[in-house]
mmCIF file of C-alpha atoms in Angstrom:
data_model
loop_
_atom_site.group_PDB
_atom_site.id
_atom_site.type_symbol
_atom_site.label_atom_id
_atom_site.label_comp_id
_atom_site.label_asym_id
_atom_site.label_seq_id
_atom_site.Cartn_x
_atom_site.Cartn_y
_atom_site.Cartn_z
ATOM 1 C CA GLN H 1 -52.886 -45.145 -24.748
ATOM 2 C CA GLN H 2 -51.487 -46.742 -27.508
ATOM 3 C CA VAL H 3 -51.427 -42.810 -29.310
ATOM 4 C CA LEU H 4 -49.436 -42.512 -25.823
ATOM 5 C CA GLN H 5 -47.107 -45.665 -26.229
ATOM 6 C CA SER H 6 -46.144 -43.887 -29.873
ATOM 7 C CA VAL H 7 -45.253 -40.139 -28.877
ATOM 8 C CA LYS H 8 -43.689 -41.646 -25.301
ATOM 9 C CA ALA H 9 -41.111 -44.018 -27.929
ATOM 10 C CA ASP H 10 -40.941 -41.070 -30.356
ATOM 11 C CA LEU H 11 -39.759 -38.830 -26.946
ATOM 12 C CA GLU H 12 -37.223 -41.035 -25.103
ATOM 13 C CA PHE H 13 -35.856 -41.812 -28.579
ATOM 14 C CA ALA H 14 -35.604 -37.417 -28.745
ATOM 15 C CA ALA H 15 -34.281 -37.218 -25.739
ATOM 16 C CA SER H 16 -31.326 -39.803 -26.398
ATOM 17 C CA ASN H 17 -30.209 -38.637 -29.133
ATOM 18 C CA LEU H 18 -30.955 -34.628 -29.084
ATOM 19 C CA PRO H 19 -28.403 -32.164 -27.607
ATOM 20 C CA CYS H 20 -28.274 -30.903 -24.599
ATOM 21 C CA ASP H 21 -25.663 -28.292 -24.198
ATOM 22 C CA VAL H 22 -28.085 -25.114 -24.902
ATOM 23 C CA ALA H 23 -25.113 -22.527 -25.175
ATOM 24 C CA SER H 24 -23.854 -24.199 -28.444
ATOM 25 C CA LEU H 25 -26.760 -23.912 -30.279
ATOM 26 C CA PRO H 26 -28.933 -20.725 -31.751
ATOM 27 C CA SER H 27 -31.761 -19.533 -30.831
ATOM 28 C CA GLY H 28 -34.883 -22.169 -31.438
ATOM 29 C CA ARG H 29 -33.177 -25.378 -32.108
ATOM 30 C CA LEU H 30 -35.168 -28.030 -30.090
ATOM 31 C CA THR H 31 -32.915 -30.011 -27.484
ATOM 32 C CA CYS H 32 -32.806 -32.851 -24.964
ATOM 33 C CA TRP H 33 -34.343 -30.593 -22.026
ATOM 34 C CA VAL H 34 -37.526 -29.289 -24.343
ATOM 35 C CA ALA H 35 -37.962 -33.466 -25.204
ATOM 36 C CA LYS H 36 -38.586 -34.179 -21.790
ATOM 37 C CA HIS H 37 -40.792 -31.564 -20.861
ATOM 38 C CA LEU H 38 -42.243 -32.735 -22.741
ATOM 39 C CA LEU H 39 -42.161 -36.738 -22.323
ATOM 40 C CA SER H 40 -42.754 -35.665 -18.107
ATOM 41 C CA GLU H 41 -46.507 -34.766 -19.017
ATOM 42 C CA VAL H 42 -46.489 -37.642 -21.077
ATOM 43 C CA TYR H 43 -45.780 -39.557 -17.637
ATOM 44 C CA ILE H 44 -48.307 -38.213 -16.551
ATOM 45 C CA GLY H 45 -51.361 -39.278 -19.499
ATOM 46 C CA LEU H 46 -50.011 -42.557 -19.269
ATOM 47 C CA GLY H 47 -50.278 -42.544 -14.938
ATOM 48 C CA GLU H 48 -46.450 -42.976 -14.729
ATOM 49 C CA TYR H 49 -45.803 -40.331 -12.141
ATOM 50 C CA SER H 50 -42.879 -41.441 -11.003
ATOM 51 C CA MET H 51 -41.214 -41.524 -14.185
ATOM 52 C CA ALA H 52 -42.863 -37.838 -14.578
ATOM 53 C CA ALA H 53 -41.423 -36.835 -11.997
ATOM 54 C CA THR H 54 -37.781 -37.739 -12.513
ATOM 55 C CA THR H 55 -37.433 -36.930 -15.976
ATOM 56 C CA ALA H 56 -39.213 -33.020 -14.673
ATOM 57 C CA ASN H 57 -36.424 -33.108 -11.924
ATOM 58 C CA ASP H 58 -33.695 -34.095 -14.378
ATOM 59 C CA ILE H 59 -34.749 -30.563 -16.002
ATOM 60 C CA ILE H 60 -35.204 -28.870 -13.040
ATOM 61 C CA ASN H 61 -31.454 -29.747 -11.543
ATOM 62 C CA ASN H 62 -29.084 -30.633 -14.748
ATOM 63 C CA SER H 63 -29.988 -28.456 -17.111
ATOM 64 C CA PRO H 64 -29.088 -24.743 -17.215
ATOM 65 C CA HIS H 65 -33.136 -23.521 -17.851
ATOM 66 C CA GLN H 66 -33.257 -22.347 -14.934
ATOM 67 C CA LEU H 67 -36.349 -20.012 -12.976
ATOM 68 C CA MET H 68 -35.379 -16.164 -13.544
ATOM 69 C CA THR H 69 -36.145 -13.701 -10.102
ATOM 70 C CA SER H 70 -34.273 -11.339 -10.786
ATOM 71 C CA ARG H 71 -35.305 -8.062 -13.170
ATOM 72 C CA PHE H 72 -33.352 -8.536 -16.339
ATOM 73 C CA GLY H 73 -33.064 -7.464 -19.695
ATOM 74 C CA PRO H 74 -33.563 -4.206 -21.288
ATOM 75 C CA GLU H 75 -36.224 -3.556 -19.073
ATOM 76 C CA ALA H 76 -34.690 -3.521 -16.021
ATOM 77 C CA ASP H 77 -34.550 -0.369 -14.790
ATOM 78 C CA ASN H 78 -38.740 -0.052 -15.425
ATOM 79 C CA PRO H 79 -40.096 0.191 -12.087
ATOM 80 C CA LYS H 80 -43.413 -0.634 -13.611
ATOM 81 C CA GLY H 81 -42.161 -3.408 -15.173
ATOM 82 C CA ASP H 82 -41.525 -6.725 -12.678
ATOM 83 C CA VAL H 83 -40.153 -10.136 -13.148
ATOM 84 C CA PHE H 84 -42.903 -11.635 -15.102
ATOM 85 C CA ARG H 85 -43.282 -9.275 -17.720
ATOM 86 C CA ASP H 86 -39.369 -9.451 -18.244
ATOM 87 C CA LEU H 87 -40.002 -12.211 -19.250
ATOM 88 C CA PHE H 88 -41.387 -12.364 -22.731
ATOM 89 C CA ARG H 89 -40.018 -8.190 -23.463
ATOM 90 C CA GLU H 90 -39.089 -8.555 -26.607
ATOM 91 C CA GLY H 91 -34.915 -9.473 -27.023
ATOM 92 C CA ASN H 92 -35.684 -11.178 -23.606
ATOM 93 C CA VAL H 93 -37.146 -13.406 -24.700
ATOM 94 C CA ASP H 94 -34.542 -16.078 -26.182
ATOM 95 C CA HIS H 95 -32.133 -18.345 -23.664
ATOM 96 C CA ASN H 96 -29.035 -16.869 -25.488
ATOM 97 C CA GLU H 97 -30.740 -13.080 -24.112
ATOM 98 C CA GLY H 98 -30.421 -14.496 -20.788
ATOM 99 C CA ASN H 99 -33.520 -15.930 -20.520
ATOM 100 C CA LEU H 100 -32.401 -18.911 -18.607
ATOM 101 C CA GLU H 101 -36.212 -19.808 -18.127
ATOM 102 C CA SER H 102 -36.863 -20.821 -21.705
ATOM 103 C CA ILE H 103 -36.979 -24.017 -22.201
ATOM 104 C CA TRP H 104 -37.399 -23.504 -26.915
ATOM 105 C CA VAL H 105 -38.915 -20.627 -28.078
ATOM 106 C CA MET H 106 -40.716 -20.479 -31.829
ATOM 107 C CA GLU H 107 -39.052 -17.784 -33.320
ATOM 108 C CA GLN H 108 -40.836 -15.211 -35.261
ATOM 109 C CA LYS H 109 -38.217 -11.950 -36.709
ATOM 110 C CA PHE H 110 -40.104 -8.669 -37.827
ATOM 111 C CA GLN H 111 -40.036 -7.674 -41.346
ATOM 112 C CA GLU H 112 -37.767 -11.167 -42.376
ATOM 113 C CA ALA H 113 -38.615 -13.310 -45.551
ATOM 114 C CA GLY H 114 -39.589 -16.689 -44.377
ATOM 115 C CA GLY H 115 -39.205 -15.267 -40.176
ATOM 116 C CA THR H 116 -42.907 -14.729 -39.592
ATOM 117 C CA GLY H 117 -45.951 -16.808 -38.841
ATOM 118 C CA GLY H 118 -48.983 -14.212 -37.547
ATOM 119 C CA MET H 119 -49.037 -13.297 -33.602
ATOM 120 C CA TRP H 120 -53.329 -14.938 -33.758
ATOM 121 C CA ALA H 121 -52.146 -15.496 -29.798
ATOM 122 C CA ARG H 122 -51.970 -11.480 -29.228
ATOM 123 C CA ARG H 123 -54.400 -10.688 -31.357
ATOM 124 C CA GLN H 124 -57.174 -13.726 -29.616
ATOM 125 C CA ILE H 125 -55.541 -12.185 -26.025
ATOM 126 C CA GLN H 126 -55.925 -9.037 -26.409
ATOM 127 C CA SER H 127 -58.789 -6.654 -25.679
ATOM 128 C CA PHE H 128 -60.415 -4.282 -29.603
ATOM 129 C CA SER H 129 -58.840 -1.394 -27.857
ATOM 130 C CA SER H 130 -58.550 0.515 -30.884
ATOM 131 C CA ASN H 131 -62.954 0.219 -31.176
ATOM 132 C CA PHE H 132 -62.416 2.753 -28.209
ATOM 133 C CA LEU H 133 -63.459 6.423 -29.656
ATOM 134 C CA GLY H 134 -60.097 8.092 -27.970
ATOM 135 C CA VAL H 135 -58.246 5.150 -28.237
ATOM 136 C CA THR H 136 -55.691 4.584 -31.183
ATOM 137 C CA VAL H 137 -53.370 1.618 -31.798
ATOM 138 C CA ALA H 138 -50.214 1.908 -30.414
ATOM 139 C CA ASP H 139 -46.973 0.133 -28.103
ATOM 140 C CA SER H 140 -48.881 1.070 -25.012
ATOM 141 C CA THR H 141 -51.559 -0.620 -25.806
ATOM 142 C CA GLY H 142 -49.508 -3.502 -27.566
ATOM 143 C CA GLY H 143 -51.210 -3.663 -30.584
ATOM 144 C CA ARG H 144 -54.706 -4.227 -32.834
ATOM 145 C CA GLY H 145 -56.035 -7.023 -30.217
ATOM 146 C CA VAL H 146 -59.695 -8.475 -31.814
ATOM 147 C CA GLY H 147 -60.731 -9.801 -28.741
ATOM 148 C CA ARG H 148 -62.162 -12.842 -29.201
ATOM 149 C CA ILE H 149 -60.675 -14.675 -26.016
ATOM 150 C CA THR H 150 -62.450 -12.871 -22.707
ATOM 151 C CA PRO H 151 -60.395 -13.735 -19.170
ATOM 152 C CA THR H 152 -63.731 -14.724 -16.885
ATOM 153 C CA GLN H 153 -64.416 -13.063 -13.283
ATOM 154 C CA ALA H 154 -63.158 -16.746 -11.403
ATOM 155 C CA PHE H 155 -60.318 -16.360 -13.350
ATOM 156 C CA LEU H 156 -59.220 -12.538 -12.351
ATOM 157 C CA ASP H 157 -60.141 -13.880 -8.634
ATOM 158 C CA LEU H 158 -57.523 -16.089 -8.861
ATOM 159 C CA TYR H 159 -55.407 -13.495 -8.367
ATOM 160 C CA GLU H 160 -54.283 -12.548 -4.965
ATOM 161 C CA PRO H 161 -52.971 -9.079 -4.299
ATOM 162 C CA SER H 162 -49.501 -9.906 -4.138
ATOM 163 C CA ASP H 163 -49.364 -11.770 -7.190
ATOM 164 C CA ILE H 164 -47.328 -9.729 -9.281
ATOM 165 C CA ARG H 165 -49.028 -12.037 -12.599
ATOM 166 C CA GLY H 166 -52.180 -10.304 -12.279
ATOM 167 C CA HIS H 167 -50.682 -6.885 -11.677
ATOM 168 C CA ASN H 168 -51.602 -3.811 -14.668
ATOM 169 C CA SER H 169 -47.853 -4.497 -15.874
ATOM 170 C CA ASN H 170 -48.964 -8.419 -17.253
ATOM 171 C CA LEU H 171 -52.129 -8.166 -17.407
ATOM 172 C CA LYS H 172 -54.020 -4.669 -18.426
ATOM 173 C CA VAL H 173 -56.951 -3.520 -16.598
ATOM 174 C CA ASP H 174 -56.578 0.076 -17.464
ATOM 175 C CA TYR H 175 -56.732 1.942 -20.316
ATOM 176 C CA TYR H 176 -56.061 5.503 -22.072
ATOM 177 C CA TYR H 177 -56.423 7.770 -23.820
ATOM 178 C CA ASN H 178 -54.322 8.514 -26.177
ATOM 179 C CA ASP H 179 -55.963 9.804 -29.187
ATOM 180 C CA ALA H 180 -55.417 14.128 -29.842
ATOM 181 C CA ALA H 181 -57.593 14.131 -32.595
ATOM 182 C CA ASN H 182 -60.735 11.681 -31.311
ATOM 183 C CA LEU H 183 -61.653 12.259 -27.367
ATOM 184 C CA PRO H 184 -64.829 12.249 -26.577
ATOM 185 C CA PRO H 185 -66.933 14.911 -24.335
ATOM 186 C CA GLY H 186 -65.854 15.530 -21.157
ATOM 187 C CA VAL H 187 -62.504 13.960 -21.480
ATOM 188 C CA SER H 188 -58.766 15.062 -21.983
ATOM 189 C CA LEU H 189 -55.907 13.265 -23.113
ATOM 190 C CA GLY H 190 -53.872 10.656 -20.511
ATOM 191 C CA ASP H 191 -57.912 9.986 -18.851
ATOM 192 C CA LYS H 192 -58.048 6.483 -17.668
ATOM 193 C CA VAL H 193 -61.010 5.147 -20.223
ATOM 194 C CA VAL H 194 -64.324 4.552 -16.708
ATOM 195 C CA TRP H 195 -65.830 0.986 -18.930
ATOM 196 C CA ASP H 196 -69.794 1.926 -19.175
ATOM 197 C CA GLU H 197 -72.425 -0.352 -21.129
ATOM 198 C CA THR H 198 -74.430 2.265 -21.465
ATOM 199 C CA ASP H 199 -71.952 4.991 -22.591
ATOM 200 C CA PRO H 200 -72.271 5.688 -26.139
ATOM 201 C CA TRP H 201 -69.109 6.399 -26.803
ATOM 202 C CA LEU H 202 -68.575 2.967 -25.873
ATOM 203 C CA LYS H 203 -70.588 0.627 -26.797
ATOM 204 C CA TYR H 204 -68.591 -0.819 -29.931
ATOM 205 C CA ALA H 205 -66.084 -1.149 -27.835
ATOM 206 C CA VAL H 206 -64.294 -4.879 -26.712
ATOM 207 C CA PHE H 207 -63.276 -4.194 -22.943
ATOM 208 C CA TYR H 208 -61.634 -6.408 -21.078
ATOM 209 C CA PRO H 209 -58.494 -7.273 -19.062
ATOM 210 C CA SER H 210 -56.088 -8.510 -21.124
ATOM 211 C CA CYS H 211 -52.623 -10.288 -21.157
ATOM 212 C CA THR H 212 -49.483 -8.284 -22.088
ATOM 213 C CA LYS H 213 -47.411 -11.426 -22.784
ATOM 214 C CA TRP H 214 -47.577 -11.040 -26.082
ATOM 215 C CA ASP H 215 -47.352 -7.329 -26.659
ATOM 216 C CA PHE H 216 -44.703 -5.524 -28.615
ATOM 217 C CA GLY H 217 -41.311 -4.072 -27.356
ATOM 218 C CA VAL H 218 -40.305 -1.794 -29.943
ATOM 219 C CA GLN H 219 -41.125 1.005 -30.115
ATOM 220 C CA GLY H 220 -43.798 2.243 -33.543
ATOM 221 C CA ARG H 221 -44.221 -1.794 -33.804
ATOM 222 C CA GLY H 222 -47.729 -1.850 -31.395
ATOM 223 C CA GLY H 223 -48.863 0.767 -34.494
ATOM 224 C CA ALA H 224 -48.582 -1.950 -37.234
ATOM 225 C CA TRP H 225 -52.176 -3.406 -37.793
ATOM 226 C CA SER H 226 -51.133 -5.982 -39.777
ATOM 227 C CA HIS H 227 -50.179 -9.326 -37.751
ATOM 228 C CA ILE H 228 -47.633 -10.891 -39.446
ATOM 229 C CA ASP H 229 -46.045 -7.371 -39.870
ATOM 230 C CA ALA H 230 -45.816 -7.665 -36.035
ATOM 231 C CA ASP H 231 -43.807 -11.117 -35.214
ATOM 232 C CA LYS H 232 -41.598 -11.344 -32.355
ATOM 233 C CA ASP H 233 -40.332 -14.499 -30.716
ATOM 234 C CA ILE H 234 -42.241 -16.500 -28.133
ATOM 235 C CA ALA H 235 -40.943 -18.809 -25.635
ATOM 236 C CA LYS H 236 -43.183 -22.194 -25.867
ATOM 237 C CA TYR H 237 -41.635 -24.220 -23.050
ATOM 238 C CA ARG H 238 -40.455 -22.472 -19.439
ATOM 239 C CA LEU H 239 -39.442 -24.016 -16.619
ATOM 240 C CA ALA H 240 -42.617 -22.579 -15.115
ATOM 241 C CA GLU H 241 -43.985 -24.825 -16.196
ATOM 242 C CA THR H 242 -41.240 -28.065 -15.327
ATOM 243 C CA TYR H 243 -42.557 -26.987 -12.090
ATOM 244 C CA LEU H 244 -45.957 -27.717 -12.988
ATOM 245 C CA LEU H 245 -45.715 -30.585 -13.744
ATOM 246 C CA LEU H 246 -43.539 -32.172 -11.165
ATOM 247 C CA ALA H 247 -46.549 -30.507 -8.886
ATOM 248 C CA GLU H 248 -48.983 -32.347 -10.758
ATOM 249 C CA ALA H 249 -47.316 -36.163 -11.105
ATOM 250 C CA GLN H 250 -46.552 -35.576 -7.081
ATOM 251 C CA HIS H 251 -49.899 -34.253 -6.397
ATOM 252 C CA LEU H 252 -51.162 -38.432 -8.420
ATOM 253 C CA ALA H 253 -48.574 -40.167 -6.746
ATOM 254 C CA GLY H 254 -50.364 -39.037 -3.047
ATOM 255 C CA ASN H 255 -46.653 -37.028 -2.425
ATOM 256 C CA ASN H 256 -48.658 -33.762 -1.395
ATOM 257 C CA ALA H 257 -45.998 -32.097 0.542
ATOM 258 C CA ALA H 258 -43.574 -32.352 -2.744
ATOM 259 C CA ALA H 259 -46.374 -30.984 -5.009
ATOM 260 C CA ALA H 260 -46.665 -27.585 -2.054
ATOM 261 C CA ASP H 261 -42.531 -27.277 -3.031
ATOM 262 C CA ALA H 262 -42.865 -27.220 -6.406
ATOM 263 C CA LEU H 263 -45.491 -24.319 -6.612
ATOM 264 C CA ASN H 264 -44.785 -22.591 -4.323
ATOM 265 C CA VAL H 265 -41.186 -21.556 -5.978
ATOM 266 C CA VAL H 266 -43.468 -20.993 -9.164
ATOM 267 C CA ARG H 267 -45.563 -18.725 -6.548
ATOM 268 C CA ALA H 268 -42.281 -17.497 -4.349
ATOM 269 C CA ARG H 269 -41.534 -15.846 -7.805
ATOM 270 C CA ALA H 270 -44.790 -14.321 -8.544
ATOM 271 C CA GLY H 271 -45.049 -12.943 -4.877
ATOM 272 C CA ALA H 272 -47.846 -14.805 -4.504
ATOM 273 C CA SER H 273 -48.267 -16.528 -0.688
ATOM 274 C CA ALA H 274 -46.656 -19.932 -0.444
ATOM 275 C CA ILE H 275 -48.551 -23.380 0.516
ATOM 276 C CA THR H 276 -49.138 -26.446 2.205
ATOM 277 C CA THR H 277 -49.958 -30.035 1.948
ATOM 278 C CA GLY H 278 -53.410 -28.983 2.999
ATOM 279 C CA ASP H 279 -54.323 -27.518 -0.044
ATOM 280 C CA VAL H 280 -52.869 -29.181 -2.640
ATOM 281 C CA ASP H 281 -55.578 -31.054 -5.379
ATOM 282 C CA MET H 282 -55.657 -31.048 -8.699
ATOM 283 C CA ASP H 283 -57.860 -27.891 -8.883
ATOM 284 C CA PHE H 284 -54.894 -25.978 -7.583
ATOM 285 C CA VAL H 285 -52.602 -27.253 -9.471
ATOM 286 C CA LEU H 286 -54.705 -25.924 -12.337
ATOM 287 C CA ASP H 287 -55.455 -22.643 -11.002
ATOM 288 C CA GLU H 288 -51.400 -22.169 -10.436
ATOM 289 C CA ARG H 289 -51.585 -23.514 -14.180
ATOM 290 C CA ALA H 290 -53.969 -20.296 -15.108
ATOM 291 C CA ARG H 291 -52.204 -17.570 -13.023
ATOM 292 C CA GLU H 292 -49.067 -18.318 -14.770
ATOM 293 C CA LEU H 293 -49.910 -19.879 -18.120
ATOM 294 C CA TYR H 294 -52.735 -17.999 -19.297
ATOM 295 C CA ALA H 295 -52.408 -17.240 -22.543
ATOM 296 C CA GLU H 296 -49.391 -19.392 -22.927
ATOM 297 C CA GLU H 297 -50.787 -23.235 -22.455
ATOM 298 C CA ASP H 298 -53.666 -24.620 -25.066
ATOM 299 C CA ARG H 299 -56.292 -25.111 -21.908
ATOM 300 C CA ARG H 300 -58.414 -26.732 -23.728
ATOM 301 C CA LEU H 301 -56.094 -29.927 -23.954
ATOM 302 C CA THR H 302 -55.367 -29.234 -20.337
ATOM 303 C CA LEU H 303 -58.459 -30.110 -19.204
ATOM 304 C CA TYR H 304 -59.255 -32.953 -20.906
ATOM 305 C CA ARG H 305 -55.841 -34.516 -19.968
ATOM 306 C CA THR H 306 -56.778 -33.939 -16.586
ATOM 307 C CA GLY H 307 -60.574 -34.385 -16.980
ATOM 308 C CA LYS H 308 -61.201 -31.381 -15.331
ATOM 309 C CA PHE H 309 -63.461 -30.159 -18.122
ATOM 310 C CA VAL H 310 -66.632 -30.420 -17.491
ATOM 311 C CA ASP H 311 -66.195 -29.428 -13.586
ATOM 312 C CA ARG H 312 -64.348 -26.417 -14.122
ATOM 313 C CA VAL H 313 -66.399 -24.548 -17.251
ATOM 314 C CA LYS H 314 -68.880 -25.204 -14.845
ATOM 315 C CA ALA H 315 -67.062 -23.849 -12.127
ATOM 316 C CA MET H 316 -65.369 -20.842 -13.455
ATOM 317 C CA ASN H 317 -67.337 -19.774 -16.795
ATOM 318 C CA PRO H 318 -71.013 -18.956 -15.960
ATOM 319 C CA GLN H 319 -71.482 -18.222 -19.722
ATOM 320 C CA ALA H 320 -70.882 -21.618 -20.911
ATOM 321 C CA ALA H 321 -71.711 -23.281 -17.937
ATOM 322 C CA PRO H 322 -75.989 -23.578 -18.503
ATOM 323 C CA GLY H 323 -75.182 -25.362 -21.828
ATOM 324 C CA VAL H 324 -70.878 -28.295 -20.856
ATOM 325 C CA GLN H 325 -73.064 -31.809 -20.672
ATOM 326 C CA ALA H 326 -70.767 -34.781 -19.256
ATOM 327 C CA LYS H 327 -70.144 -35.751 -23.232
ATOM 328 C CA HIS H 328 -68.240 -33.000 -23.353
ATOM 329 C CA ALA H 329 -65.215 -34.408 -22.109
ATOM 330 C CA LEU H 330 -64.502 -36.199 -25.269
ATOM 331 C CA PHE H 331 -64.887 -33.508 -29.135
ATOM 332 C CA PRO H 332 -67.263 -36.262 -31.338
ATOM 333 C CA VAL H 333 -65.563 -38.472 -33.893
ATOM 334 C CA PRO H 334 -66.651 -36.724 -37.451
ATOM 335 C CA GLN H 335 -68.823 -38.676 -38.808
ATOM 336 C CA SER H 336 -67.226 -38.491 -42.168
ATOM 337 C CA VAL H 337 -63.688 -41.127 -39.863
ATOM 338 C CA ILE H 338 -65.929 -42.783 -38.771
ATOM 339 C CA ASP H 339 -66.897 -43.086 -42.714
ATOM 340 C CA THR H 340 -63.894 -43.601 -44.581
ATOM 341 C CA ASN H 341 -62.927 -46.639 -42.101
ATOM 342 C CA VAL H 342 -64.917 -49.108 -43.347
ATOM 343 C CA ASP H 343 -62.827 -52.133 -42.542
ATOM 344 C CA ALA H 344 -63.104 -51.196 -38.743
ATOM 345 C CA VAL H 345 -65.662 -50.279 -36.061
ATOM 346 C CA MET H 346 -64.503 -46.298 -35.275
ATOM 347 C CA PRO H 347 -67.161 -45.918 -32.261
ATOM 348 C CA GLN H 348 -68.499 -42.737 -31.554
ATOM 349 C CA ASN H 349 -67.778 -41.351 -28.060
ATOM 350 C CA PRO H 350 -70.699 -41.056 -25.437
ATOM 351 C CA GLY H 351 -73.735 -39.307 -25.627
ATOM 352 C CA TYR H 352 -73.045 -38.779 -29.385
ATOM 353 C CA ASP H 353 -74.447 -41.243 -31.318
ATOM 354 C CA LYS H 354 -78.531 -39.051 -32.099
#
């Protein structure tokens, strides 16, 4: 609580002193709206739900940011895309590129000195599709993933059939053979890869539904094997999350009707069905954050913040569920930290004292 109070003071100062005129600023600059977005989350952490809702509503109603509900950008006419996919296409991410939903974007420029920082988010969440015989790194595969973060079946089941966020344009389920020189027996170029763990041609592949948010959008970029040579801008804070923070604050304040309204704004853009007051609880808010912010938010921190880490792991991750314990709601304090606090008692978190 003391740390959050300090963060709150910093963000309130920033919200009052940072510029609010987004259009006059270069891409990537911090604005008062960025500070207010983070401030709404800090207010939630402090239990100041009314202030959190007021701050989120200020951004929604008074900032130049708005939810993008129509196709836009260079791929607007691509029938294989949709408005959600448009949010993350290269050349679409910045506010000054027409993406009014972006509150703050981490600027990264392809092969420009000082403009690259590594696109590890993409590499972690994407399948290791280049390990398929007959599939090579290309723009259509989104570049070279390393297959380290796998969506659980429980997460995949969160999407309704009508929800575009779960469609193949945004959560790649289907892969196709694209390497004519190395096709396995019995398949042709362009055939869909049918996953079978017993298939000797695929046994070394790491294959799973893979988020396309950070795929490359420039022809020829996807073939870059180095993550540093394949950067693009990253939308760090979007107005959609502001609505989700608003819904969380309203739910915690006991106003589930208003929370449902905020959630329905996000769901309507995605083509998901409208919900009612009775549908709203913290698990539903977290489900909606998963549907909207997969591969964007710091999910583990969100689960810690909401006190739901242990419950959600047990419910959503059958592989990890047997090992998760109540103590895992917090990390252990490193022994080196305890030992170096010689003039103060630094207690260990519960459950880690043995």
